[in-house]
């Protein structure tokens, strides 16, 4: 049992698989983002520039690591490693693993805890370097957290509550992922699912600090925000954590809202995998599309948009799902 | 609850193994890349767009952490509420207090029952 778990953590769907997923997702994301802005994107490194993300990581891996006076480089490294580990652990809770997943009744609490770690780490590493730009960036991340974390949690809880009411799963992320796709077939649950999906995608965009919510790392105002003083391996870890958040967040939405392969178990396994990949690519494309078509908001504008529109949307979805669950059970 | 505890332990193991892998990668990187953590070179001074900034002035006071929320969002919300609700007429104030009392009674009754 332990060697199966270690295989899952290290090989699939853990560290090695996620590294490959980051590499291919980033290449696709950059290509699509560039095409949407009438550019070519990565071209020269490898065929169609496919090796560009690897080259970027390797460059940072061998670059000098400068720690400025008064900073805490070891604590920053530890925080970034724990945040990366929490996202790896979250992947093991999704139905992508060939062996026994990390699943239990009420494990959604564990998933929520793991999801918060990257945000905390990215904000705290800004506080660990004595720099005005880093401090302002970290302050902006904390301010944004008040808006999107609640919204993201509410939107993720909606399919979990509904699928718990409709099936025998007990607030388990794994079993909710297997059953939640059936909610699209029920006329009573389709509206909260649509609202929760929209809120989840917008919140994920904000969680990823992508446009129009890249306020904490606005390069024209505050250089690179919380990451201004980082270089070398630590900067590679920061970029890796951001890319991993995109991969795991998109995978979470794919599995929880669309069910991944679960609606297609009657198809041959390779076709089911292809369909899951297509669903994942659609989610990544939507995130890229939002990034390409919008300009950066001010922090107060972003907060007002969340509190006026996105949070009520997620709250309505959550309340409706609670009422439906209550009536069903 | 035992299964939830087991899940938490498995997740913790995943975090520990990942942290170990990354620390090994860091040690490997430190062998090749130059690490600047000591001394007083120019590179170790805080970046301030070419300006010189003393260390004590680089931080942000704790009170400033949520400035954007308090000053930009809540203050404008308070102003718009004040302008629309505060008329300066005593009977309007009485009406708001009465509504507040009714809400408090309804909430207390709901909690008690």
GROMACS .gro file of C-alpha atoms in nm:
model
  442
    1UNK     CA    1   0.000   0.000   0.000
    2UNK     CA    2   0.283   0.241   0.091
    3UNK     CA    3   0.475   0.171  -0.229
    4UNK     CA    4   0.157   0.238  -0.432
    5UNK     CA    5   0.114   0.570  -0.251
    6UNK     CA    6   0.480   0.660  -0.309
    7UNK     CA    7   0.442   0.573  -0.681
    8UNK     CA    8   0.138   0.803  -0.692
    9UNK     CA    9   0.322   1.085  -0.517
   10UNK     CA   10   0.644   1.063  -0.718
   11UNK     CA   11   0.535   0.937  -1.062
   12UNK     CA   12   0.163   0.943  -1.147
   13UNK     CA   13  -0.037   1.160  -1.083
   14UNK     CA   14   0.225   1.320  -0.858
   15UNK     CA   15   0.546   1.509  -0.919
   16UNK     CA   16   0.667   1.370  -1.256
   17UNK     CA   17   0.322   1.372  -1.419
   18UNK     CA   18   0.255   1.724  -1.292
   19UNK     CA   19   0.592   1.844  -1.429
   20UNK     CA   20   0.492   1.710  -1.772
   21UNK     CA   21   0.145   1.865  -1.736
   22UNK     CA   22   0.299   2.203  -1.645
   23UNK     CA   23   0.535   2.185  -1.943
   24UNK     CA   24   0.262   2.105  -2.202
   25UNK     CA   25   0.000   2.334  -2.044
   26UNK     CA   26   0.239   2.628  -2.039
   27UNK     CA   27   0.341   2.570  -2.401
   28UNK     CA   28  -0.026   2.553  -2.508
   29UNK     CA   29  -0.119   2.853  -2.289
   30UNK     CA   30   0.162   3.067  -2.433
   31UNK     CA   31   0.087   2.966  -2.792
   32UNK     CA   32  -0.286   3.037  -2.762
   33UNK     CA   33  -0.226   3.361  -2.568
   34UNK     CA   34   0.017   3.477  -2.836
   35UNK     CA   35  -0.219   3.386  -3.124
   36UNK     CA   36  -0.501   3.576  -2.952
   37UNK     CA   37  -0.273   3.884  -2.946
   38UNK     CA   38  -0.173   3.834  -3.310
   39UNK     CA   39   0.177   3.709  -3.215
   40UNK     CA   40   0.347   3.375  -3.288
   41UNK     CA   41   0.452   3.275  -2.939
   42UNK     CA   42   0.729   3.023  -2.860
   43UNK     CA   43   0.887   2.913  -3.188
   44UNK     CA   44   1.260   2.838  -3.183
   45UNK     CA   45   1.321   2.602  -2.890
   46UNK     CA   46   1.219   2.258  -3.013
   47UNK     CA   47   0.954   2.188  -3.276
   48UNK     CA   48   0.688   2.464  -3.259
   49UNK     CA   49   0.872   2.604  -2.955
   50UNK     CA   50   0.748   2.318  -2.739
   51UNK     CA   51   1.067   2.312  -2.531
   52UNK     CA   52   1.051   2.683  -2.439
   53UNK     CA   53   0.894   2.630  -2.089
   54UNK     CA   54   1.164   2.367  -2.013
   55UNK     CA   55   1.437   2.607  -2.131
   56UNK     CA   56   1.297   2.883  -1.910
   57UNK     CA   57   1.298   2.660  -1.603
   58UNK     CA   58   1.650   2.530  -1.678
   59UNK     CA   59   1.778   2.886  -1.715
   60UNK     CA   60   1.647   2.979  -1.369
   61UNK     CA   61   1.773   2.648  -1.225
   62UNK     CA   62   2.134   2.741  -1.311
   63UNK     CA   63   2.107   3.115  -1.241
   64UNK     CA   64   2.259   3.276  -0.934
   65UNK     CA   65   2.035   3.287  -0.629
   66UNK     CA   66   2.056   3.628  -0.464
   67UNK     CA   67   1.918   3.674  -0.113
   68UNK     CA   68   1.894   4.039  -0.015
   69UNK     CA   69   1.986   4.174   0.328
   70UNK     CA   70   1.724   4.109   0.592
   71UNK     CA   71   1.534   3.846   0.392
   72UNK     CA   72   1.455   3.488   0.502
   73UNK     CA   73   1.556   3.268   0.206
   74UNK     CA   74   1.520   2.934   0.390
   75UNK     CA   75   1.170   3.014   0.512
   76UNK     CA   76   1.070   3.123   0.161
   77UNK     CA   77   1.203   2.795   0.018
   78UNK     CA   78   1.013   2.594   0.282
   79UNK     CA   79   0.688   2.782   0.221
   80UNK     CA   80   0.710   2.736  -0.154
   81UNK     CA   81   0.790   2.364  -0.115
   82UNK     CA   82   0.496   2.306   0.122
   83UNK     CA   83   0.259   2.492  -0.111
   84UNK     CA   84   0.379   2.280  -0.406
   85UNK     CA   85   0.335   1.967  -0.194
   86UNK     CA   86  -0.020   2.067  -0.101
   87UNK     CA   87  -0.113   2.091  -0.469
   88UNK     CA   88   0.045   1.750  -0.536
   89UNK     CA   89  -0.162   1.609  -0.246
   90UNK     CA   90  -0.476   1.769  -0.391
   91UNK     CA   91  -0.411   1.600  -0.727
   92UNK     CA   92  -0.401   1.264  -0.547
   93UNK     CA   93  -0.756   1.333  -0.423
   94UNK     CA   94  -0.892   1.357  -0.780
   95UNK     CA   95  -1.005   1.052  -0.979
   96UNK     CA   96  -0.698   1.047  -1.201
   97UNK     CA   97  -0.503   0.794  -1.000
   98UNK     CA   98  -0.475   0.429  -1.108
   99UNK     CA   99  -0.454   0.302  -0.748
  100UNK     CA  100  -0.641   0.389  -0.430
  101UNK     CA  101  -0.700   0.767  -0.414
  102UNK     CA  102  -0.678   0.984  -0.103
  103UNK     CA  103  -1.050   0.979  -0.030
  104UNK     CA  104  -1.271   0.979   0.278
  105UNK     CA  105  -1.605   1.112   0.393
  106UNK     CA  106  -1.588   1.491   0.448
  107UNK     CA  107  -1.244   1.508   0.282
  108UNK     CA  108  -1.363   1.825   0.110
  109UNK     CA  109  -1.238   2.008   0.425
  110UNK     CA  110  -0.890   1.870   0.358
  111UNK     CA  111  -0.914   1.977  -0.009
  112UNK     CA  112  -1.010   2.333   0.093
  113UNK     CA  113  -0.716   2.345   0.334
  114UNK     CA  114  -0.474   2.229   0.063
  115UNK     CA  115  -0.613   2.481  -0.186
  116UNK     CA  116  -0.541   2.777   0.042
  117UNK     CA  117  -0.168   2.697   0.090
  118UNK     CA  118  -0.039   2.840  -0.245
  119UNK     CA  119  -0.211   3.173  -0.180
  120UNK     CA  120  -0.069   3.196   0.171
  121UNK     CA  121   0.279   3.101   0.049
  122UNK     CA  122   0.282   3.354  -0.236
  123UNK     CA  123   0.166   3.635  -0.004
  124UNK     CA  124   0.406   3.543   0.278
  125UNK     CA  125   0.716   3.518   0.058
  126UNK     CA  126   0.647   3.881  -0.036
  127UNK     CA  127   0.647   3.972   0.333
  128UNK     CA  128   0.978   3.788   0.386
  129UNK     CA  129   1.183   4.029   0.172
  130UNK     CA  130   1.239   4.387   0.289
  131UNK     CA  131   1.123   4.571  -0.019
  132UNK     CA  132   0.839   4.823  -0.061
  133UNK     CA  133   0.722   4.663  -0.386
  134UNK     CA  134   0.707   4.318  -0.225
  135UNK     CA  135   0.515   4.454   0.076
  136UNK     CA  136   0.261   4.633  -0.144
  137UNK     CA  137   0.223   4.319  -0.361
  138UNK     CA  138   0.170   4.098  -0.054
  139UNK     CA  139  -0.084   4.347   0.083
  140UNK     CA  140  -0.269   4.332  -0.250
  141UNK     CA  141  -0.272   3.950  -0.243
  142UNK     CA  142  -0.419   3.955   0.110
  143UNK     CA  143  -0.682   4.208   0.000
  144UNK     CA  144  -0.773   4.000  -0.307
  145UNK     CA  145  -0.797   3.689  -0.092
  146UNK     CA  146  -1.097   3.843   0.084
  147UNK     CA  147  -1.277   3.839  -0.249
  148UNK     CA  148  -1.186   3.525  -0.439
  149UNK     CA  149  -1.110   3.259  -0.176
  150UNK     CA  150  -1.467   3.267  -0.039
  151UNK     CA  151  -1.609   3.269  -0.390
  152UNK     CA  152  -1.391   2.979  -0.503
  153UNK     CA  153  -1.479   2.770  -0.198
  154UNK     CA  154  -1.854   2.843  -0.240
  155UNK     CA  155  -1.845   2.751  -0.609
  156UNK     CA  156  -1.651   2.428  -0.545
  157UNK     CA  157  -1.889   2.330  -0.264
  158UNK     CA  158  -2.197   2.360  -0.487
  159UNK     CA  159  -2.143   2.040  -0.696
  160UNK     CA  160  -2.014   1.858  -0.387
  161UNK     CA  161  -2.331   1.934  -0.184
  162UNK     CA  162  -2.557   1.848  -0.478
  163UNK     CA  163  -2.380   1.523  -0.565
  164UNK     CA  164  -2.379   1.424  -0.196
  165UNK     CA  165  -2.757   1.473  -0.190
  166UNK     CA  166  -2.810   1.280  -0.514
  167UNK     CA  167  -2.573   0.990  -0.443
  168UNK     CA  168  -2.427   0.800  -0.150
  169UNK     CA  169  -2.101   1.000  -0.130
  170UNK     CA  170  -2.053   1.195   0.192
  171UNK     CA  171  -1.885   1.526   0.102
  172UNK     CA  172  -1.599   1.339  -0.060
  173UNK     CA  173  -1.414   1.519  -0.341
  174UNK     CA  174  -1.329   1.192  -0.520
  175UNK     CA  175  -1.684   1.053  -0.525
  176UNK     CA  176  -1.831   1.396  -0.604
  177UNK     CA  177  -1.605   1.413  -0.911
  178UNK     CA  178  -1.741   1.075  -1.024
  179UNK     CA  179  -2.106   1.177  -0.977
  180UNK     CA  180  -2.125   1.553  -1.033
  181UNK     CA  181  -2.161   1.530  -1.415
  182UNK     CA  182  -2.511   1.381  -1.364
  183UNK     CA  183  -2.619   1.718  -1.219
  184UNK     CA  184  -2.612   1.865  -1.572
  185UNK     CA  185  -2.893   1.625  -1.667
  186UNK     CA  186  -3.125   1.736  -1.385
  187UNK     CA  187  -3.333   2.052  -1.462
  188UNK     CA  188  -3.329   2.158  -1.093
  189UNK     CA  189  -2.952   2.139  -1.050
  190UNK     CA  190  -2.839   2.275  -1.385
  191UNK     CA  191  -2.884   2.644  -1.285
  192UNK     CA  192  -2.671   2.628  -0.965
  193UNK     CA  193  -2.414   2.428  -1.164
  194UNK     CA  194  -2.392   2.698  -1.435
  195UNK     CA  195  -2.362   2.976  -1.175
  196UNK     CA  196  -2.100   2.783  -0.976
  197UNK     CA  197  -1.899   2.704  -1.290
  198UNK     CA  198  -1.885   3.070  -1.397
  199UNK     CA  199  -1.788   3.179  -1.044
  200UNK     CA  200  -1.525   2.903  -1.018
  201UNK     CA  201  -1.358   3.001  -1.346
  202UNK     CA  202  -1.349   3.373  -1.258
  203UNK     CA  203  -1.219   3.296  -0.906
  204UNK     CA  204  -0.953   3.064  -1.047
  205UNK     CA  205  -0.842   3.340  -1.284
  206UNK     CA  206  -0.804   3.567  -0.981
  207UNK     CA  207  -0.630   3.295  -0.779
  208UNK     CA  208  -0.379   3.257  -1.063
  209UNK     CA  209  -0.312   3.634  -1.055
  210UNK     CA  210  -0.386   3.645  -1.428
  211UNK     CA  211  -0.531   3.941  -1.614
  212UNK     CA  212  -0.754   4.125  -1.527
  213UNK     CA  213  -0.662   4.030  -1.168
  214UNK     CA  214  -0.280   4.051  -1.192
  215UNK     CA  215  -0.292   4.346  -0.953
  216UNK     CA  216  -0.042   4.205  -0.695
  217UNK     CA  217   0.232   4.166  -0.958
  218UNK     CA  218   0.147   4.465  -1.177
  219UNK     CA  219   0.486   4.517  -1.345
  220UNK     CA  220   0.422   4.878  -1.452
  221UNK     CA  221   0.344   4.983  -1.093
  222UNK     CA  222   0.528   4.757  -0.848
  223UNK     CA  223   0.794   4.574  -1.059
  224UNK     CA  224   0.698   4.212  -0.978
  225UNK     CA  225   0.512   4.263  -0.650
  226UNK     CA  226   0.591   3.996  -0.390
  227UNK     CA  227   0.842   3.826  -0.623
  228UNK     CA  228   1.060   4.134  -0.691
  229UNK     CA  229   1.359   4.021  -0.484
  230UNK     CA  230   1.361   3.654  -0.587
  231UNK     CA  231   1.591   3.496  -0.846
  232UNK     CA  232   1.738   3.161  -0.948
  233UNK     CA  233   1.587   2.844  -0.805
  234UNK     CA  234   1.338   3.026  -0.581
  235UNK     CA  235   1.201   3.225  -0.873
  236UNK     CA  236   1.171   2.897  -1.067
  237UNK     CA  237   0.974   2.756  -0.771
  238UNK     CA  238   0.747   3.062  -0.764
  239UNK     CA  239   0.676   3.035  -1.138
  240UNK     CA  240   0.638   2.657  -1.100
  241UNK     CA  241   0.388   2.702  -0.817
  242UNK     CA  242   0.188   2.947  -1.027
  243UNK     CA  243   0.188   2.707  -1.325
  244UNK     CA  244   0.102   2.413  -1.099
  245UNK     CA  245  -0.191   2.610  -0.957
  246UNK     CA  246  -0.316   2.655  -1.313
  247UNK     CA  247  -0.282   2.283  -1.390
  248UNK     CA  248  -0.442   2.161  -1.066
  249UNK     CA  249  -0.715   2.430  -1.065
  250UNK     CA  250  -0.811   2.350  -1.425
  251UNK     CA  251  -0.801   1.976  -1.349
  252UNK     CA  252  -1.022   2.031  -1.042
  253UNK     CA  253  -1.282   2.220  -1.248
  254UNK     CA  254  -1.260   1.958  -1.526
  255UNK     CA  255  -1.316   1.667  -1.288
  256UNK     CA  256  -1.567   1.832  -1.055
  257UNK     CA  257  -1.790   2.006  -1.307
  258UNK     CA  258  -1.751   1.790  -1.618
  259UNK     CA  259  -1.664   1.458  -1.455
  260UNK     CA  260  -1.352   1.397  -1.668
  261UNK     CA  261  -1.383   1.043  -1.798
  262UNK     CA  262  -1.672   0.950  -1.563
  263UNK     CA  263  -1.958   1.014  -1.813
  264UNK     CA  264  -1.773   0.806  -2.076
  265UNK     CA  265  -1.694   0.481  -1.896
  266UNK     CA  266  -1.874   0.292  -2.173
  267UNK     CA  267  -1.612   0.409  -2.426
  268UNK     CA  268  -1.269   0.242  -2.470
  269UNK     CA  269  -1.027   0.373  -2.204
  270UNK     CA  270  -0.807   0.562  -2.451
  271UNK     CA  271  -1.107   0.756  -2.589
  272UNK     CA  272  -1.218   0.841  -2.232
  273UNK     CA  273  -0.868   0.979  -2.163
  274UNK     CA  274  -0.876   1.184  -2.486
  275UNK     CA  275  -1.215   1.331  -2.386
  276UNK     CA  276  -1.079   1.420  -2.040
  277UNK     CA  277  -0.782   1.595  -2.201
  278UNK     CA  278  -1.017   1.785  -2.434
  279UNK     CA  279  -1.226   1.902  -2.135
  280UNK     CA  280  -0.908   2.014  -1.957
  281UNK     CA  281  -0.785   2.200  -2.267
  282UNK     CA  282  -1.122   2.378  -2.295
  283UNK     CA  283  -1.088   2.505  -1.935
  284UNK     CA  284  -0.728   2.622  -1.998
  285UNK     CA  285  -0.840   2.792  -2.322
  286UNK     CA  286  -1.117   2.981  -2.139
  287UNK     CA  287  -0.865   3.101  -1.876
  288UNK     CA  288  -0.625   3.208  -2.154
  289UNK     CA  289  -0.906   3.380  -2.344
  290UNK     CA  290  -1.006   3.585  -2.036
  291UNK     CA  291  -0.638   3.679  -1.987
  292UNK     CA  292  -0.594   3.784  -2.350
  293UNK     CA  293  -0.909   3.994  -2.384
  294UNK     CA  294  -0.896   4.196  -2.061
  295UNK     CA  295  -0.681   4.473  -1.916
  296UNK     CA  296  -0.570   4.498  -1.554
  297UNK     CA  297  -0.822   4.628  -1.301
  298UNK     CA  298  -0.746   4.837  -0.995
  299UNK     CA  299  -0.760   4.649  -0.664
  300UNK     CA  300  -1.080   4.826  -0.555
  301UNK     CA  301  -1.243   4.759  -0.894
  302UNK     CA  302  -1.158   4.388  -0.867
  303UNK     CA  303  -1.294   4.367  -0.512
  304UNK     CA  304  -1.614   4.550  -0.606
  305UNK     CA  305  -1.666   4.321  -0.911
  306UNK     CA  306  -1.624   4.015  -0.687
  307UNK     CA  307  -1.847   4.137  -0.405
  308UNK     CA  308  -2.114   4.280  -0.634
  309UNK     CA  309  -2.139   4.008  -0.899
  310UNK     CA  310  -1.924   3.697  -0.856
  311UNK     CA  311  -1.971   3.633  -0.482
  312UNK     CA  312  -2.353   3.673  -0.499
  313UNK     CA  313  -2.351   3.435  -0.798
  314UNK     CA  314  -2.157   3.173  -0.600
  315UNK     CA  315  -2.370   3.238  -0.289
  316UNK     CA  316  -2.696   3.190  -0.485
  317UNK     CA  317  -2.557   2.865  -0.630
  318UNK     CA  318  -2.454   2.746  -0.284
  319UNK     CA  319  -2.785   2.840  -0.117
  320UNK     CA  320  -2.986   2.682  -0.400
  321UNK     CA  321  -2.781   2.365  -0.371
  322UNK     CA  322  -2.837   2.357   0.007
  323UNK     CA  323  -3.215   2.395  -0.043
  324UNK     CA  324  -3.221   2.128  -0.317
  325UNK     CA  325  -3.011   1.894  -0.100
  326UNK     CA  326  -3.244   1.954   0.196
  327UNK     CA  327  -3.556   1.884  -0.015
  328UNK     CA  328  -3.401   1.575  -0.174
  329UNK     CA  329  -3.292   1.415   0.150
  330UNK     CA  330  -1.343   0.991   1.108
  331UNK     CA  331  -1.060   0.737   1.098
  332UNK     CA  332  -1.068   0.738   0.718
  333UNK     CA  333  -1.052   1.120   0.718
  334UNK     CA  334  -0.753   1.108   0.952
  335UNK     CA  335  -0.589   0.853   0.724
  336UNK     CA  336  -0.655   1.078   0.423
  337UNK     CA  337  -0.497   1.372   0.609
  338UNK     CA  338  -0.193   1.157   0.690
  339UNK     CA  339  -0.160   1.045   0.327
  340UNK     CA  340  -0.185   1.409   0.213
  341UNK     CA  341   0.082   1.503   0.470
  342UNK     CA  342   0.308   1.227   0.335
  343UNK     CA  343   0.258   1.366  -0.017
  344UNK     CA  344   0.360   1.712   0.108
  345UNK     CA  345   0.667   1.578   0.293
  346UNK     CA  346   0.787   1.372  -0.008
  347UNK     CA  347   0.741   1.672  -0.242
  348UNK     CA  348   0.927   1.901   0.000
  349UNK     CA  349   1.215   1.649   0.013
  350UNK     CA  350   1.227   1.623  -0.368
  351UNK     CA  351   1.238   2.002  -0.400
  352UNK     CA  352   1.507   2.037  -0.133
  353UNK     CA  353   1.721   1.780  -0.315
  354UNK     CA  354   1.665   1.974  -0.640
  355UNK     CA  355   1.765   2.294  -0.459
  356UNK     CA  356   2.084   2.134  -0.328
  357UNK     CA  357   2.160   2.010  -0.682
  358UNK     CA  358   2.095   2.359  -0.824
  359UNK     CA  359   2.315   2.520  -0.555
  360UNK     CA  360   2.606   2.303  -0.673
  361UNK     CA  361   2.598   2.463  -1.017
  362UNK     CA  362   2.448   2.805  -0.960
  363UNK     CA  363   2.618   3.077  -0.757
  364UNK     CA  364   2.437   3.145  -0.432
  365UNK     CA  365   2.471   3.495  -0.287
  366UNK     CA  366   2.350   3.494   0.071
  367UNK     CA  367   2.630   3.673   0.261
  368UNK     CA  368   2.846   3.982   0.230
  369UNK     CA  369   2.747   4.335   0.145
  370UNK     CA  370   2.751   4.343  -0.234
  371UNK     CA  371   2.532   4.583  -0.426
  372UNK     CA  372   2.314   4.291  -0.533
  373UNK     CA  373   2.205   4.228  -0.175
  374UNK     CA  374   2.051   4.574  -0.132
  375UNK     CA  375   1.673   4.612  -0.174
  376UNK     CA  376   1.570   4.701  -0.528
  377UNK     CA  377   1.419   5.049  -0.532
  378UNK     CA  378   1.438   5.145  -0.901
  379UNK     CA  379   1.792   5.289  -0.866
  380UNK     CA  380   1.718   5.479  -0.546
  381UNK     CA  381   1.885   5.404  -0.214
  382UNK     CA  382   1.639   5.294   0.053
  383UNK     CA  383   1.733   5.217   0.415
  384UNK     CA  384   1.619   4.875   0.543
  385UNK     CA  385   1.383   5.005   0.816
  386UNK     CA  386   1.187   5.199   0.557
  387UNK     CA  387   1.126   4.905   0.324
  388UNK     CA  388   0.839   4.745   0.514
  389UNK     CA  389   0.472   4.822   0.522
  390UNK     CA  390   0.305   4.902   0.856
  391UNK     CA  391   0.058   4.635   0.971
  392UNK     CA  392  -0.223   4.889   0.951
  393UNK     CA  393  -0.153   4.928   0.580
  394UNK     CA  394  -0.210   4.561   0.493
  395UNK     CA  395  -0.578   4.601   0.412
  396UNK     CA  396  -0.567   4.969   0.313
  397UNK     CA  397  -0.718   4.895  -0.027
  398UNK     CA  398  -1.013   4.719   0.131
  399UNK     CA  399  -1.087   4.978   0.400
  400UNK     CA  400  -1.004   5.297   0.216
  401UNK     CA  401  -1.111   5.221  -0.139
  402UNK     CA  402  -1.398   4.973  -0.107
  403UNK     CA  403  -1.562   5.003   0.235
  404UNK     CA  404  -1.521   5.381   0.254
  405UNK     CA  405  -1.688   5.434  -0.084
  406UNK     CA  406  -1.960   5.187   0.016
  407UNK     CA  407  -2.010   5.374   0.345
  408UNK     CA  408  -2.023   5.707   0.163
  409UNK     CA  409  -2.282   5.587  -0.088
  410UNK     CA  410  -2.492   5.434   0.192
  411UNK     CA  411  -2.463   5.748   0.402
  412UNK     CA  412  -2.562   5.973   0.112
  413UNK     CA  413  -2.861   5.760   0.019
  414UNK     CA  414  -2.985   5.670   0.370
  415UNK     CA  415  -2.888   5.958   0.597
  416UNK     CA  416  -3.140   6.238   0.540
  417UNK     CA  417  -3.096   6.420   0.872
  418UNK     CA  418  -3.469   6.381   0.950
  419UNK     CA  419  -3.545   6.231   1.294
  420UNK     CA  420  -3.838   6.016   1.179
  421UNK     CA  421  -3.618   5.850   0.912
  422UNK     CA  422  -3.364   5.765   1.181
  423UNK     CA  423  -3.646   5.621   1.395
  424UNK     CA  424  -3.763   5.408   1.101
  425UNK     CA  425  -3.412   5.260   1.053
  426UNK     CA  426  -3.380   5.190   1.426
  427UNK     CA  427  -3.724   5.024   1.423
  428UNK     CA  428  -3.625   4.803   1.126
  429UNK     CA  429  -3.298   4.716   1.304
  430UNK     CA  430  -3.489   4.618   1.621
  431UNK     CA  431  -3.732   4.400   1.421
  432UNK     CA  432  -3.441   4.223   1.248
  433UNK     CA  433  -3.266   4.164   1.581
  434UNK     CA  434  -3.587   4.023   1.736
  435UNK     CA  435  -3.646   3.792   1.436
  436UNK     CA  436  -3.285   3.667   1.447
  437UNK     CA  437  -3.300   3.610   1.826
  438UNK     CA  438  -3.632   3.424   1.796
  439UNK     CA  439  -3.490   3.211   1.514
  440UNK     CA  440  -3.184   3.125   1.724
  441UNK     CA  441  -3.389   3.051   2.038
  442UNK     CA  442  -3.650   2.839   1.861
   0.00000   0.00000   0.00000
